[in-house]
C-alpha angles and dihedrals in degrees: 000000000000120000122218144159093297091060122091125217128213098217112227105214092055092060096041092136092066119070113247098244091050090058098056108078095038089050093051093046090052093054104263112137098182137044132196118212140202126228087245091058090059098037091053092055093044089052087057090055101262115138121229091243091057092049090051090048092052090052092048092046088058088058094253136126128209118240116169136013110213117234161018103172105163111062106107132070093247090054094050090050091051092046093055095047114113092238096044109159094211137018098250091167087077088063099060116138105257100048091048094045092047090052092048091051096049093047094048101247117161102215142008128224119227117201142174111214094169120081107222146122114280118165111243093236091053091050092049091049093048094048092045088054090052090051090053092049090048094048090053087059096044093255138127123223129210137186115234103199117215123201090223097050134073091266094058105163148024097262091054093047093046092048090055092048093051093045093057093061088211119146093213095051120110147136139263112230110207114178091218094054090038097056096032090057090046093241113172131231088236089060090051092046090057093062119087110246090232089067093058100091099169137021127195127182132200135137141228136204096261141012107250117235093201130030115278127195097240140306127226097194095084115166136203113282110274096023098090144041104281116117093236092158094065091035092059093040090054092051089051092048093054090049101249109178095184117123113246118247128204112220122174126177118184140120094270099056097075090054095053129090121238095250091058093044095047096046097045096041094047093048093049093044095049093046092051094047094046093047091052093051095046089055094048 
């Protein structure tokens, strides 16, 4: 099996409330051919005594491939400081590079997302050096690594993320392009068009009620693709024009998702994702 831009991904972090193995058959029935996973998905099963090879076999037996592991979240000084604070909201120390990369390699993921969820001052050279080190560690395990910029972190937009990727000089370095982060940070399609498609390692689509006119920190009322104000048609067309071969994930975060069962999620997300992708390509 070889995943590509016609494949759809059920994105793991957005269905965190459903155990990994319970997602597989509903995802495949709905039309997803790929899943992304979190380290916690794998660690929870390993803690129950299941070997990584068995987990990977269960995923393959469902007719699915694994794309991303999400994510490395503790790789910068500001993150380590936040992780060691007494009132730390999350245990970022669990998301250091080597444990996450080791888990991605043994489960058969293709690439690993690298994020900064903590707004703080990190000198550019230190960020470039840290990400370059992650890329080297990933390459030694046969993996790619990509920055997923977050409007509320210290890598808040596409130009910043792409500058870091270029500065590393690493062949396996790339970016995640999430439509929510893209439009919320007021990235432009011209900026996206300037990036080689081979450096887009992961794509995620979702929608929101309106297209923001100025950058916003983040929005938690994400909608199904095609139900909101994002220009997903031109977004997908631009990815196609630059030659992105990444499968397209559907990732929705809102208050309703944790109350929904996996059959409902898989069917509605897959239908909306496929309709949006097909419409964009018919209009190209």
